[in-house]
PDB file of C-alpha atoms in Angstrom:
ATOM      1  CA  MET O1190     -27.046 -14.489  23.357  1.00 50.00           C
ATOM      2  CA  PRO O1191     -27.999 -15.058  26.366  1.00 55.00           C
ATOM      3  CA  ARG O1192     -30.897 -17.289  26.938  1.00 49.00           C
ATOM      4  CA  PRO O1193     -33.600 -15.286  28.862  1.00 49.00           C
ATOM      5  CA  ILE O1194     -32.696 -12.302  26.285  1.00 49.00           C
ATOM      6  CA  ARG O1195     -33.261 -15.098  22.875  1.00 45.00           C
ATOM      7  CA  ARG O1196     -37.157 -15.387  24.718  1.00 46.00           C
ATOM      8  CA  SER O1197     -37.744 -12.321  25.502  1.00 48.00           C
ATOM      9  CA  ALA O1198     -36.600 -10.978  21.690  1.00 48.00           C
ATOM     10  CA  VAL O1199     -38.707 -13.788  20.159  1.00 47.00           C
ATOM     11  CA  LEU O1200     -41.933 -12.896  22.013  1.00 43.00           C
ATOM     12  CA  LEU O1201     -41.525  -9.658  21.869  1.00 47.00           C
ATOM     13  CA  ALA O1202     -40.796  -9.485  18.030  1.00 49.00           C
ATOM     14  CA  ALA O1203     -43.869 -12.015  17.627  1.00 46.00           C
ATOM     15  CA  ALA O1204     -46.126  -9.661  19.285  1.00 44.00           C
ATOM     16  CA  LEU O1205     -45.059  -6.716  17.235  1.00 42.00           C
ATOM     17  CA  LEU O1206     -45.437  -9.634  13.900  1.00 42.00           C
ATOM     18  CA  THR O1207     -48.987  -9.731  14.989  1.00 40.00           C
ATOM     19  CA  LEU O1208     -49.942  -6.764  15.104  1.00 37.00           C
ATOM     20  CA  THR O1209     -47.954  -5.624  11.225  1.00 39.00           C
ATOM     21  CA  ALA O1210     -50.134  -9.027  10.367  1.00 38.00           C
ATOM     22  CA  LEU O1211     -53.453  -6.766  11.185  1.00 35.00           C
ATOM     23  CA  ALA O1212     -52.683  -3.859   9.371  1.00 36.00           C
ATOM     24  CA  GLY O1213     -53.361  -6.351   5.804  1.00 36.00           C
ATOM     25  CA  PRO O1214     -52.306  -8.842   3.884  1.00 36.00           C
ATOM     26  CA  ALA O1215     -48.908  -8.637   1.735  1.00 38.00           C
ATOM     27  CA  ARG O1216     -49.608  -9.661  -1.807  1.00 36.00           C
ATOM     28  CA  ALA O1217     -47.242 -10.443  -4.392  1.00 37.00           C
ATOM     29  CA  GLY O1218     -46.387  -7.280  -6.896  1.00 39.00           C
ATOM     30  CA  THR O1219     -43.996  -7.315  -9.749  1.00 41.00           C
ATOM     31  CA  ASP O1220     -40.832  -9.264 -10.520  1.00 42.00           C
ATOM     32  CA  THR O1221     -37.775  -6.159  -9.655  1.00 51.00           C
ATOM     33  CA  ALA O1222     -36.434  -5.533  -6.174  1.00 55.00           C
ATOM     34  CA  LEU O1223     -38.323  -2.354  -4.689  1.00 71.00           C
ATOM     35  CA  ALA O1224     -37.275   1.317  -3.708  1.00 83.00           C
ATOM     36  CA  PRO O1225     -34.369   0.722  -0.655  1.00 90.00           C
ATOM     37  CA  GLN O1226     -35.823   0.963   2.476  1.00 93.00           C
ATOM     38  CA  ALA O1227     -33.809   2.852   5.716  1.00 96.00           C
ATOM     39  CA  PHE O1228     -33.677   1.351   8.881  1.00 97.00           C
ATOM     40  CA  ALA O1229     -32.031   1.991  12.152  1.00 97.00           C
ATOM     41  CA  ALA O1230     -31.931  -0.163  15.739  1.00 98.00           C
ATOM     42  CA  ASP O1231     -29.670   0.657  18.762  1.00 97.00           C
ATOM     43  CA  SER O1232     -29.055  -0.717  21.998  1.00 96.00           C
ATOM     44  CA  GLY O1233     -31.169   1.528  24.147  1.00 94.00           C
ATOM     45  CA  ASP O1234     -28.799   2.928  26.615  1.00 91.00           C
ATOM     46  CA  GLY O1235     -28.413   6.573  27.476  1.00 87.00           C
ATOM     47  CA  CYS O1236     -25.306   6.264  24.846  1.00 87.00           C
ATOM     48  CA  ARG O1237     -26.581   4.800  22.255  1.00 88.00           C
ATOM     49  CA  TYR O1238     -23.375   2.318  22.732  1.00 92.00           C
ATOM     50  CA  GLY O1239     -24.576   0.155  20.441  1.00 95.00           C
ATOM     51  CA  LEU O1240     -26.024   1.129  17.002  1.00 96.00           C
ATOM     52  CA  ALA O1241     -26.363  -0.287  13.320  1.00 98.00           C
ATOM     53  CA  GLU O1242     -28.455   1.450  10.260  1.00 97.00           C
ATOM     54  CA  GLY O1243     -28.009   0.885   6.568  1.00 98.00           C
ATOM     55  CA  THR O1244     -31.046  -0.685   3.654  1.00 97.00           C
ATOM     56  CA  LEU O1245     -33.165  -3.125   2.903  1.00 95.00           C
ATOM     57  CA  GLU O1246     -34.119  -4.570  -0.286  1.00 93.00           C
ATOM     58  CA  PHE O1247     -37.124  -6.627  -0.192  1.00 89.00           C
ATOM     59  CA  LEU O1248     -37.630  -8.987  -3.401  1.00 84.00           C
ATOM     60  CA  PRO O1249     -41.164  -9.782  -4.388  1.00 73.00           C
ATOM     61  CA  ILE O1250     -41.826 -13.676  -4.117  1.00 65.00           C
ATOM     62  CA  SER O1251     -42.615 -13.754  -7.993  1.00 61.00           C
ATOM     63  CA  ALA O1252     -38.729 -13.294  -8.515  1.00 55.00           C
ATOM     64  CA  PRO O1253     -37.111 -16.364  -8.574  1.00 55.00           C
ATOM     65  CA  PRO O1254     -40.839 -17.748  -7.735  1.00 56.00           C
ATOM     66  CA  GLY O1255     -41.591 -18.295  -4.442  1.00 57.00           C
ATOM     67  CA  LEU O1256     -38.163 -16.945  -2.863  1.00 72.00           C
ATOM     68  CA  GLY O1257     -39.137 -13.271  -2.139  1.00 83.00           C
ATOM     69  CA  SER O1258     -36.249 -12.418   0.486  1.00 90.00           C
ATOM     70  CA  VAL O1259     -34.396  -9.504   1.884  1.00 92.00           C
ATOM     71  CA  THR O1260     -31.034  -7.640   1.664  1.00 94.00           C
ATOM     72  CA  VAL O1261     -29.461  -6.345   4.061  1.00 97.00           C
ATOM     73  CA  THR O1262     -26.560  -3.891   4.040  1.00 98.00           C
ATOM     74  CA  GLY O1263     -25.429  -1.642   6.523  1.00 98.00           C
ATOM     75  CA  THR O1264     -22.851  -0.923   9.814  1.00 98.00           C
ATOM     76  CA  ILE O1265     -23.154  -1.723  12.939  1.00 97.00           C
ATOM     77  CA  ALA O1266     -21.166   0.388  16.031  1.00 95.00           C
ATOM     78  CA  ASP O1267     -19.712  -0.100  19.400  1.00 94.00           C
ATOM     79  CA  ARG O1268     -18.955   2.827  21.327  1.00 90.00           C
ATOM     80  CA  PRO O1269     -16.137   4.110  22.100  1.00 88.00           C
ATOM     81  CA  TYR O1270     -14.723   3.790  18.332  1.00 83.00           C
ATOM     82  CA  GLU O1271     -11.411   5.360  16.832  1.00 81.00           C
ATOM     83  CA  ARG O1272     -13.545   8.000  15.232  1.00 80.00           C
ATOM     84  CA  ASP O1273     -15.536   8.258  18.210  1.00 75.00           C
ATOM     85  CA  PRO O1274     -16.346  12.319  19.517  1.00 71.00           C
ATOM     86  CA  GLY O1275     -13.914  12.426  22.886  1.00 67.00           C
ATOM     87  CA  PRO O1276     -14.572  10.510  26.640  1.00 70.00           C
ATOM     88  CA  LEU O1277     -18.611  10.729  26.719  1.00 78.00           C
ATOM     89  CA  CYS O1278     -18.925   6.984  26.663  1.00 82.00           C
ATOM     90  CA  PRO O1279     -15.870   5.117  28.077  1.00 85.00           C
ATOM     91  CA  ASP O1280     -15.185   1.579  27.094  1.00 84.00           C
ATOM     92  CA  ASP O1281     -17.569  -0.618  29.559  1.00 84.00           C
ATOM     93  CA  GLY O1282     -16.301  -3.802  28.353  1.00 84.00           C
ATOM     94  CA  LEU O1283     -18.888  -4.869  26.188  1.00 90.00           C
ATOM     95  CA  PHE O1284     -19.581  -5.769  22.942  1.00 92.00           C
ATOM     96  CA  SER O1285     -22.590  -4.970  20.195  1.00 94.00           C
ATOM     97  CA  PHE O1286     -24.790  -6.887  17.955  1.00 95.00           C
ATOM     98  CA  VAL O1287     -27.362  -7.033  15.723  1.00 96.00           C
ATOM     99  CA  THR O1288     -29.904  -9.510  14.362  1.00 96.00           C
ATOM    100  CA  PHE O1289     -32.316  -9.947  11.851  1.00 97.00           C
ATOM    101  CA  TYR O1290     -35.179 -12.203  11.919  1.00 97.00           C
ATOM    102  CA  ALA O1291     -37.206 -12.399   8.725  1.00 95.00           C
ATOM    103  CA  TYR O1292     -40.800 -13.581   9.298  1.00 93.00           C
ATOM    104  CA  GLY O1293     -43.158 -14.979   6.058  1.00 89.00           C
ATOM    105  CA  ASN O1294     -46.342 -14.789   7.398  1.00 86.00           C
ATOM    106  CA  GLY O1295     -46.009 -14.619  11.073  1.00 89.00           C
ATOM    107  CA  ARG O1296     -43.491 -17.750  11.037  1.00 90.00           C
ATOM    108  CA  PRO O1297     -39.394 -17.263  11.000  1.00 93.00           C
ATOM    109  CA  ILE O1298     -37.668 -18.227   7.958  1.00 91.00           C
ATOM    110  CA  ALA O1299     -34.158 -16.829   8.757  1.00 93.00           C
ATOM    111  CA  GLN O1300     -31.634 -14.987  10.510  1.00 96.00           C
ATOM    112  CA  ASP O1301     -28.572 -13.394  10.643  1.00 96.00           C
ATOM    113  CA  THR O1302     -25.755 -11.568  13.212  1.00 95.00           C
ATOM    114  CA  SER O1303     -23.101  -9.257  12.792  1.00 95.00           C
ATOM    115  CA  ARG O1304     -20.927  -8.361  15.410  1.00 94.00           C
ATOM    116  CA  VAL O1305     -18.640  -5.605  16.630  1.00 94.00           C
ATOM    117  CA  ASP O1306     -16.213  -4.120  19.715  1.00 92.00           C
ATOM    118  CA  ASN O1307     -14.760  -0.394  19.998  1.00 91.00           C
ATOM    119  CA  ASP O1308     -15.211  -0.645  16.280  1.00 93.00           C
ATOM    120  CA  ILE O1309     -17.734  -0.075  13.298  1.00 94.00           C
ATOM    121  CA  THR O1310     -18.558  -2.935  10.880  1.00 96.00           C
ATOM    122  CA  LYS O1311     -19.832  -3.314   7.471  1.00 98.00           C
ATOM    123  CA  TYR O1312     -21.763  -6.287   6.721  1.00 97.00           C
ATOM    124  CA  SER O1313     -24.577  -6.976   3.993  1.00 97.00           C
ATOM    125  CA  PHE O1314     -26.717 -10.024   3.496  1.00 96.00           C
ATOM    126  CA  ARG O1315     -28.988 -11.584   2.188  1.00 94.00           C
ATOM    127  CA  LEU O1316     -32.614 -13.483   4.321  1.00 94.00           C
ATOM    128  CA  ALA O1317     -34.365 -15.457   2.020  1.00 89.00           C
ATOM    129  CA  PRO O1318     -36.583 -19.015   2.787  1.00 86.00           C
ATOM    130  CA  GLN O1319     -35.007 -22.449   1.994  1.00 79.00           C
ATOM    131  CA  GLU O1320     -38.132 -23.844   0.162  1.00 74.00           C
ATOM    132  CA  PRO O1321     -40.752 -21.972  -1.885  1.00 69.00           C
ATOM    133  CA  SER O1322     -42.993 -19.996   0.311  1.00 68.00           C
ATOM    134  CA  GLY O1323     -44.987 -16.768   0.815  1.00 72.00           C
ATOM    135  CA  GLY O1324     -41.660 -15.091   0.892  1.00 84.00           C
ATOM    136  CA  VAL O1325     -39.855 -12.522   3.209  1.00 89.00           C
ATOM    137  CA  ASP O1326     -42.598  -9.901   4.323  1.00 89.00           C
ATOM    138  CA  THR O1327     -41.283  -8.908   7.912  1.00 93.00           C
ATOM    139  CA  LEU O1328     -37.734  -7.953   9.502  1.00 95.00           C
ATOM    140  CA  VAL O1329     -37.055  -7.587  12.820  1.00 97.00           C
ATOM    141  CA  VAL O1330     -33.666  -5.651  13.916  1.00 98.00           C
ATOM    142  CA  GLN O1331     -32.149  -5.595  17.618  1.00 97.00           C
ATOM    143  CA  VAL O1332     -29.284  -4.140  18.878  1.00 97.00           C
ATOM    144  CA  CYS O1333     -27.431  -6.171  21.830  1.00 95.00           C
ATOM    145  CA  ARG O1334     -24.950  -5.471  24.082  1.00 94.00           C
ATOM    146  CA  ALA O1335     -23.207  -8.403  25.801  1.00 92.00           C
ATOM    147  CA  ALA O1336     -19.400  -9.072  28.012  1.00 85.00           C
ATOM    148  CA  THR O1337     -16.239  -9.465  25.974  1.00 73.00           C
ATOM    149  CA  ALA O1338     -13.605 -11.830  27.543  1.00 66.00           C
ATOM    150  CA  ASN O1339     -12.029  -8.774  28.686  1.00 64.00           C
ATOM    151  CA  ALA O1340     -14.749  -7.251  30.473  1.00 63.00           C
ATOM    152  CA  PRO O1341     -14.206  -5.458  33.876  1.00 60.00           C
ATOM    153  CA  THR O1342     -14.645  -6.985  36.600  1.00 62.00           C
ATOM    154  CA  PRO O1343     -17.565  -6.320  38.613  1.00 62.00           C
ATOM    155  CA  LEU O1344     -19.455  -6.132  35.573  1.00 60.00           C
ATOM    156  CA  PRO O1345     -21.528  -3.112  34.530  1.00 59.00           C
ATOM    157  CA  ALA O1346     -24.852  -3.293  34.710  1.00 58.00           C
ATOM    158  CA  PRO O1347     -26.528  -4.751  33.367  1.00 62.00           C
ATOM    159  CA  ALA O1348     -23.849  -7.489  32.076  1.00 68.00           C
ATOM    160  CA  GLY O1349     -26.391  -7.856  28.456  1.00 85.00           C
ATOM    161  CA  TYR O1350     -29.036  -6.134  27.028  1.00 92.00           C
ATOM    162  CA  CYS O1351     -30.929  -5.555  24.316  1.00 95.00           C
ATOM    163  CA  GLY O1352     -32.451  -2.157  23.133  1.00 96.00           C
ATOM    164  CA  THR O1353     -36.590  -2.208  21.559  1.00 97.00           C
ATOM    165  CA  PRO O1354     -36.849  -4.596  18.283  1.00 97.00           C
ATOM    166  CA  GLN O1355     -37.647  -2.614  15.393  1.00 98.00           C
ATOM    167  CA  VAL O1356     -40.051  -3.790  12.702  1.00 96.00           C
ATOM    168  CA  TYR O1357     -39.853  -3.253   9.140  1.00 95.00           C
ATOM    169  CA  SER O1358     -42.398  -4.556   6.702  1.00 88.00           C
ATOM    170  CA  LEU O1359     -43.339  -5.099   3.402  1.00 78.00           C
ATOM    171  CA  HIS O1360     -47.123  -4.937   2.303  1.00 63.00           C
ATOM    172  CA  TRP O1361     -47.159  -4.692  -1.630  1.00 43.00           C
ATOM    173  CA  GLY O1362     -49.809  -2.856  -3.216  1.00 36.00           C
TER     174      GLY O1362
END
């Protein structure tokens, strides 16, 4: 991800995390995964060239002890793709990628990225702390777009951009 985009994404995520933390403290509950939670994020443009959606399954910190995690399952799409309805969104030479930022008590814990160009790609992974901690209590999902090696010249404006980060929190009650 280009440095200005990454810096903006991190600053926005930090601000959103602060607001989330003000909503109430997270508390450990049970030893089983909680109900799956749907998520969606897009690239923020008129065509929704990049679109990520799927489910999040938070695992509380008590199972296994101190390693609360979140399992992410879903798809990232970049338009146009094979089943896209018509020429409404022509190929602009950019690819789409989704980045998942996992936080625990306001601190970054882990992240993962999936990318696609003119297709739909599935992903499934688990984000967890590397050592015992409060575990994952917040996940920020953001879809961005960047130029491919075969991008047209001149590049479409803007040549790299991101949609609004979407924040998903878990507050055990």
